[in-house]
GROMACS .gro file of C-alpha atoms in nm:
model
  304
    1MET     CA    1   0.000   0.000   0.000
    2ASN     CA    2   0.289   0.237   0.067
    3ASP     CA    3   0.379   0.205  -0.301
    4LEU     CA    4   0.031   0.329  -0.398
    5LEU     CA    5   0.002   0.620  -0.153
    6ALA     CA    6   0.219   0.929  -0.181
    7CYS     CA    7   0.171   1.193   0.089
    8SER     CA    8   0.299   1.546   0.039
    9PRO     CA    9   0.568   1.655   0.288
   10GLU     CA   10   0.310   1.877   0.463
   11VAL     CA   11   0.060   1.593   0.502
   12ALA     CA   12   0.328   1.342   0.603
   13ALA     CA   13   0.449   1.577   0.877
   14ALA     CA   14   0.093   1.627   1.000
   15ARG     CA   15   0.036   1.252   1.017
   16ARG     CA   16   0.354   1.198   1.217
   17ALA     CA   17   0.258   1.473   1.460
   18GLY     CA   18  -0.106   1.366   1.492
   19ALA     CA   19  -0.210   1.710   1.367
   20PRO     CA   20  -0.563   1.766   1.230
   21THR     CA   21  -0.588   1.699   0.858
   22VAL     CA   22  -0.881   1.750   0.619
   23ALA     CA   23  -0.919   1.556   0.294
   24LEU     CA   24  -1.040   1.747  -0.012
   25GLU     CA   25  -1.169   1.597  -0.336
   26SER     CA   26  -1.041   1.678  -0.684
   27THR     CA   27  -1.343   1.633  -0.912
   28ILE     CA   28  -1.455   1.978  -0.800
   29ILE     CA   29  -1.138   2.095  -0.977
   30THR     CA   30  -1.161   1.887  -1.295
   31HIS     CA   31  -1.537   1.845  -1.340
   32GLY     CA   32  -1.711   2.095  -1.113
   33MET     CA   33  -1.586   2.438  -1.222
   34PRO     CA   34  -1.430   2.606  -1.525
   35TYR     CA   35  -1.066   2.717  -1.534
   36PRO     CA   36  -0.932   2.935  -1.372
   37GLN     CA   37  -1.207   2.949  -1.108
   38ASN     CA   38  -1.140   2.584  -1.028
   39LEU     CA   39  -0.775   2.652  -0.944
   40GLU     CA   40  -0.856   2.969  -0.750
   41THR     CA   41  -1.120   2.782  -0.552
   42ALA     CA   42  -0.891   2.486  -0.478
   43ARG     CA   43  -0.628   2.723  -0.339
   44ALA     CA   44  -0.885   2.922  -0.143
   45VAL     CA   45  -1.034   2.607   0.011
   46GLU     CA   46  -0.690   2.484   0.115
   47GLY     CA   47  -0.631   2.829   0.263
   48GLU     CA   48  -0.950   2.805   0.469
   49VAL     CA   49  -0.835   2.472   0.615
   50ARG     CA   50  -0.494   2.614   0.706
   51ALA     CA   51  -0.644   2.931   0.855
   52ALA     CA   52  -0.863   2.713   1.077
   53GLY     CA   53  -0.559   2.529   1.213
   54ALA     CA   54  -0.559   2.209   1.007
   55VAL     CA   55  -0.364   2.070   0.714
   56PRO     CA   56  -0.539   2.034   0.375
   57ALA     CA   57  -0.493   1.713   0.176
   58THR     CA   58  -0.629   1.747  -0.176
   59ILE     CA   59  -0.649   1.395  -0.321
   60ALA     CA   60  -0.602   1.281  -0.681
   61VAL     CA   61  -0.449   0.993  -0.877
   62ILE     CA   62  -0.137   1.095  -1.068
   63GLY     CA   63   0.114   0.862  -1.232
   64GLY     CA   64  -0.027   0.544  -1.085
   65ARG     CA   65  -0.026   0.666  -0.724
   66ILE     CA   66  -0.287   0.813  -0.493
   67ARG     CA   67  -0.155   1.157  -0.411
   68ILE     CA   68  -0.252   1.276  -0.063
   69GLY     CA   69  -0.183   1.649  -0.080
   70LEU     CA   70  -0.085   1.837  -0.396
   71ASP     CA   71   0.167   2.117  -0.431
   72GLY     CA   72   0.097   2.436  -0.623
   73ALA     CA   73   0.230   2.310  -0.956
   74GLU     CA   74   0.032   1.987  -0.929
   75LEU     CA   75  -0.288   2.175  -0.850
   76ASP     CA   76  -0.228   2.402  -1.149
   77ALA     CA   77  -0.168   2.108  -1.382
   78LEU     CA   78  -0.473   1.919  -1.259
   79ALA     CA   79  -0.694   2.225  -1.305
   80GLN     CA   80  -0.594   2.223  -1.673
   81THR     CA   81  -0.642   1.849  -1.735
   82PRO     CA   82  -0.982   1.826  -1.908
   83ASP     CA   83  -0.950   1.452  -1.977
   84ALA     CA   84  -0.881   1.341  -1.618
   85MET     CA   85  -1.079   1.031  -1.526
   86LYS     CA   86  -1.368   1.086  -1.284
   87LEU     CA   87  -1.297   0.825  -1.019
   88SER     CA   88  -1.535   0.645  -0.790
   89ARG     CA   89  -1.496   0.307  -0.618
   90ALA     CA   90  -1.555   0.116  -0.942
   91ASP     CA   91  -1.271   0.268  -1.146
   92LEU     CA   92  -1.012   0.376  -0.888
   93ALA     CA   93  -0.805   0.057  -0.927
   94VAL     CA   94  -0.819   0.070  -1.308
   95CYS     CA   95  -0.685   0.427  -1.311
   96LEU     CA   96  -0.401   0.328  -1.079
   97ALA     CA   97  -0.317   0.019  -1.285
   98ARG     CA   98  -0.303   0.225  -1.604
   99GLY     CA   99  -0.088   0.494  -1.450
  100ALA     CA  100  -0.346   0.747  -1.560
  101THR     CA  101  -0.454   1.079  -1.409
  102GLY     CA  102  -0.784   1.078  -1.222
  103ALA     CA  103  -0.985   1.311  -1.002
  104THR     CA  104  -1.154   1.160  -0.699
  105THR     CA  105  -1.527   1.187  -0.634
  106VAL     CA  106  -1.672   1.177  -0.283
  107ALA     CA  107  -1.657   0.797  -0.278
  108ALA     CA  108  -1.299   0.768  -0.403
  109THR     CA  109  -1.180   1.049  -0.177
  110MET     CA  110  -1.330   0.870   0.123
  111ILE     CA  111  -1.146   0.550   0.029
  112ALA     CA  112  -0.817   0.736  -0.010
  113ALA     CA  113  -0.867   0.932   0.311
  114ARG     CA  114  -0.926   0.610   0.506
  115LEU     CA  115  -0.610   0.455   0.357
  116ALA     CA  116  -0.415   0.765   0.461
  117GLY     CA  117  -0.562   0.772   0.813
  118ILE     CA  118  -0.754   1.096   0.760
  119ALA     CA  119  -1.083   1.110   0.952
  120VAL     CA  120  -1.253   1.417   0.800
  121PHE     CA  121  -1.333   1.512   0.442
  122ALA     CA  122  -1.483   1.844   0.332
  123THR     CA  123  -1.660   1.876  -0.003
  124GLY     CA  124  -1.936   2.072  -0.175
  125GLY     CA  125  -2.231   1.835  -0.195
  126ILE     CA  126  -2.258   1.459  -0.203
  127GLY     CA  127  -2.415   1.259  -0.484
  128GLY     CA  128  -2.737   1.073  -0.422
  129VAL     CA  129  -3.049   0.933  -0.581
  130HIS     CA  130  -3.106   1.097  -0.918
  131ARG     CA  131  -3.453   1.204  -1.021
  132GLY     CA  132  -3.622   0.927  -1.211
  133ALA     CA  133  -3.402   0.665  -1.045
  134GLU     CA  134  -3.701   0.433  -1.018
  135LYS     CA  135  -3.657   0.386  -1.395
  136SER     CA  136  -3.288   0.460  -1.451
  137PHE     CA  137  -3.148   0.311  -1.127
  138ASP     CA  138  -2.906   0.608  -1.127
  139ILE     CA  139  -2.785   0.625  -0.767
  140SER     CA  140  -2.449   0.767  -0.667
  141ALA     CA  141  -2.187   0.536  -0.519
  142ASP     CA  142  -2.132   0.810  -0.258
  143LEU     CA  143  -2.423   0.678  -0.052
  144ARG     CA  144  -2.293   0.324  -0.014
  145GLU     CA  145  -1.944   0.459   0.053
  146LEU     CA  146  -2.084   0.661   0.342
  147ALA     CA  147  -2.230   0.336   0.475
  148GLN     CA  148  -1.902   0.145   0.471
  149THR     CA  149  -1.604   0.381   0.495
  150PRO     CA  150  -1.540   0.546   0.837
  151VAL     CA  151  -1.486   0.908   0.735
  152THR     CA  152  -1.688   1.208   0.852
  153VAL     CA  153  -1.796   1.401   0.543
  154VAL     CA  154  -1.885   1.771   0.562
  155ALA     CA  155  -2.108   1.887   0.273
  156ALA     CA  156  -2.384   2.139   0.206
  157GLY     CA  157  -2.629   1.849   0.191
  158ALA     CA  158  -2.680   1.657  -0.133
  159LYS     CA  159  -2.669   1.836  -0.467
  160ALA     CA  160  -3.005   2.006  -0.530
  161ILE     CA  161  -3.030   1.849  -0.877
  162LEU     CA  162  -3.106   1.516  -0.705
  163ASP     CA  163  -3.418   1.357  -0.557
  164LEU     CA  164  -3.354   1.469  -0.200
  165PRO     CA  165  -3.637   1.280  -0.026
  166LYS     CA  166  -3.523   0.951  -0.181
  167THR     CA  167  -3.162   1.032  -0.100
  168LEU     CA  168  -3.246   1.079   0.268
  169GLU     CA  169  -3.454   0.759   0.269
  170LEU     CA  170  -3.167   0.558   0.125
  171LEU     CA  171  -2.916   0.706   0.368
  172GLU     CA  172  -3.147   0.598   0.652
  173THR     CA  173  -3.173   0.248   0.507
  174LEU     CA  174  -2.794   0.228   0.484
  175GLY     CA  175  -2.754   0.340   0.845
  176VAL     CA  176  -2.571   0.665   0.768
  177PRO     CA  177  -2.607   0.939   1.031
  178VAL     CA  178  -2.724   1.260   0.861
  179ILE     CA  179  -2.643   1.552   1.092
  180ALA     CA  180  -2.761   1.905   1.015
  181TYR     CA  181  -2.526   2.164   1.159
  182ARG     CA  182  -2.697   2.426   1.377
  183GLN     CA  183  -3.039   2.388   1.217
  184ASP     CA  184  -3.319   2.133   1.195
  185ALA     CA  185  -3.368   2.146   0.817
  186PHE     CA  186  -3.166   1.943   0.570
  187PRO     CA  187  -2.989   2.192   0.340
  188ALA     CA  188  -3.009   2.169  -0.039
  189PHE     CA  189  -2.665   2.275  -0.161
  190TRP     CA  190  -2.735   2.627  -0.301
  191SER     CA  191  -3.024   2.672  -0.054
  192ARG     CA  192  -3.018   2.650   0.324
  193ASP     CA  193  -3.350   2.467   0.356
  194SER     CA  194  -3.468   2.183   0.131
  195GLY     CA  195  -3.805   2.169   0.303
  196LEU     CA  196  -3.703   1.836   0.456
  197LYS     CA  197  -3.620   1.776   0.822
  198ALA     CA  198  -3.276   1.639   0.891
  199PRO     CA  199  -3.270   1.316   1.093
  200LEU     CA  200  -3.018   1.459   1.343
  201ARG     CA  201  -2.891   1.797   1.456
  202MET     CA  202  -2.566   1.895   1.625
  203ASP     CA  203  -2.451   2.245   1.714
  204SER     CA  204  -2.076   2.211   1.764
  205ALA     CA  205  -1.770   2.054   1.610
  206ALA     CA  206  -1.699   1.889   1.944
  207GLU     CA  207  -2.033   1.704   1.937
  208ILE     CA  208  -1.970   1.581   1.585
  209ALA     CA  209  -1.619   1.466   1.674
  210ALA     CA  210  -1.752   1.280   1.979
  211ALA     CA  211  -2.004   1.098   1.759
  212HIS     CA  212  -1.725   1.006   1.515
  213ARG     CA  213  -1.518   0.857   1.797
  214MET     CA  214  -1.820   0.676   1.941
  215ARG     CA  215  -1.892   0.505   1.609
  216ALA     CA  216  -1.535   0.377   1.609
  217ALA     CA  217  -1.567   0.256   1.969
  218LEU     CA  218  -1.883   0.066   1.879
  219GLY     CA  219  -1.719  -0.089   1.574
  220LEU     CA  220  -1.987   0.051   1.344
  221PRO     CA  221  -1.895   0.060   0.975
  222GLY     CA  222  -1.931   0.373   0.770
  223GLY     CA  223  -1.903   0.741   0.832
  224GLN     CA  224  -2.120   1.042   0.905
  225LEU     CA  225  -2.270   1.304   0.676
  226VAL     CA  226  -2.254   1.652   0.827
  227ALA     CA  227  -2.492   1.881   0.637
  228ASN     CA  228  -2.359   2.234   0.674
  229PRO     CA  229  -2.595   2.495   0.524
  230ILE     CA  230  -2.455   2.747   0.278
  231PRO     CA  231  -2.378   3.086   0.439
  232PRO     CA  232  -2.694   3.303   0.433
  233GLU     CA  233  -2.538   3.578   0.223
  234ALA     CA  234  -2.448   3.332  -0.054
  235GLU     CA  235  -2.775   3.139  -0.065
  236ILE     CA  236  -2.992   3.109  -0.375
  237PRO     CA  237  -3.346   3.051  -0.236
  238PRO     CA  238  -3.537   2.744  -0.358
  239ALA     CA  239  -3.796   2.960  -0.536
  240GLU     CA  240  -3.519   3.103  -0.754
  241ILE     CA  241  -3.300   2.800  -0.815
  242GLY     CA  242  -3.584   2.548  -0.850
  243PRO     CA  243  -3.706   2.653  -1.199
  244VAL     CA  244  -3.346   2.672  -1.321
  245ILE     CA  245  -3.278   2.316  -1.206
  246GLU     CA  246  -3.596   2.193  -1.377
  247GLN     CA  247  -3.492   2.357  -1.705
  248ALA     CA  248  -3.142   2.206  -1.687
  249LEU     CA  249  -3.283   1.861  -1.610
  250ALA     CA  250  -3.523   1.885  -1.904
  251GLU     CA  251  -3.240   1.982  -2.137
  252ALA     CA  252  -3.023   1.692  -2.014
  253GLU     CA  253  -3.304   1.447  -2.083
  254ALA     CA  254  -3.372   1.596  -2.426
  255GLN     CA  255  -3.005   1.568  -2.519
  256GLY     CA  256  -2.969   1.215  -2.383
  257VAL     CA  257  -2.706   1.307  -2.125
  258GLY     CA  258  -2.657   1.022  -1.881
  259ALA     CA  259  -2.430   0.837  -1.640
  260LYS     CA  260  -2.126   1.030  -1.512
  261ALA     CA  261  -2.186   1.313  -1.758
  262VAL     CA  262  -2.513   1.419  -1.593
  263THR     CA  263  -2.382   1.613  -1.294
  264PRO     CA  264  -2.112   1.811  -1.483
  265PHE     CA  265  -2.368   1.895  -1.756
  266LEU     CA  266  -2.626   2.015  -1.507
  267LEU     CA  267  -2.380   2.222  -1.303
  268ALA     CA  268  -2.248   2.389  -1.619
  269ARG     CA  269  -2.597   2.462  -1.750
  270ILE     CA  270  -2.715   2.599  -1.415
  271PHE     CA  271  -2.405   2.822  -1.411
  272GLU     CA  272  -2.509   2.962  -1.749
  273LEU     CA  273  -2.874   3.007  -1.654
  274THR     CA  274  -2.791   3.190  -1.330
  275GLY     CA  275  -2.532   3.414  -1.490
  276GLY     CA  276  -2.257   3.265  -1.275
  277ARG     CA  277  -2.443   3.306  -0.947
  278SER     CA  278  -2.451   2.931  -0.884
  279LEU     CA  279  -2.072   2.914  -0.910
  280ALA     CA  280  -2.029   3.195  -0.657
  281ALA     CA  281  -2.263   3.011  -0.420
  282ASN     CA  282  -2.076   2.686  -0.480
  283ILE     CA  283  -1.744   2.847  -0.391
  284ALA     CA  284  -1.889   3.002  -0.075
  285LEU     CA  285  -2.034   2.674   0.051
  286VAL     CA  286  -1.718   2.474  -0.017
  287ARG     CA  287  -1.513   2.729   0.177
  288ALA     CA  288  -1.760   2.714   0.467
  289ASN     CA  289  -1.743   2.334   0.466
  290ALA     CA  290  -1.363   2.348   0.474
  291ARG     CA  291  -1.374   2.567   0.785
  292LEU     CA  292  -1.615   2.334   0.963
  293GLY     CA  293  -1.419   2.028   0.852
  294ALA     CA  294  -1.103   2.176   1.002
  295ALA     CA  295  -1.281   2.244   1.331
  296ILE     CA  296  -1.409   1.884   1.347
  297ALA     CA  297  -1.067   1.744   1.258
  298ALA     CA  298  -0.911   1.951   1.538
  299GLU     CA  299  -1.161   1.812   1.789
  300ILE     CA  300  -1.101   1.456   1.675
  301ALA     CA  301  -0.723   1.503   1.704
  302ARG     CA  302  -0.766   1.659   2.048
  303GLY     CA  303  -0.961   1.355   2.171
  304ALA     CA  304  -0.734   1.094   2.015
   0.00000   0.00000   0.00000
């Protein structure tokens, strides 16, 4: 395994010292935002983690190794790699075996974080049950990963393009704790309130860290989903973003967009339809999640 994992000097030093570390995904760089906003956001998110007292570990597959922490040049190169593989559990090993370049989704980042001994992962929004899944069976591997890989994931809920009620139902079936941070409502990515009640609520990083440690003590598989609502000033209310999402979904269906291409297509189209407002909101929520992730990681390290 040591031959497959390559930690940056910063991450390696943090691991040796038992310092708090936060995993960060890379598909947000390669598939979630246009260049150069993707690079600027990646650097800003890493900066938020550092400012909050933790070490950022952006994860990607480069040259047949899982890179845990990227330097500035590597981030820059990845941000300009349009043909990077989009990696989940199913294709992570193939990318490594081929020596290809791949960006990690929520599921693949969780796997890599566990291998590297990192307990907390901050992202934008998780995948989930796609609308129309009763016919397409299109359900993100993120949900099962949350059920089996012991990493606490901080996100602004599930992406609002999904079927959120079904996503919550499946998370319950899989035994994944869904914890809303400082509110009772489950957030909907660009919006603070999806109209759905979150199963659990916690109001501090210390509480969340205690729950993470308790799951380990009980020997329970899987992680936790911490649903951190987008900052109020960056929110796009459901009444505004809802019609835009419906239009983008209709266009995707009309054009026959499917499988892994669906989410990047929808995010790009929603960016266009909102005049870039969705991207600004996305950046704000990812930065907020990085700050909370760092606070949770610090509490977990303190109690270790």
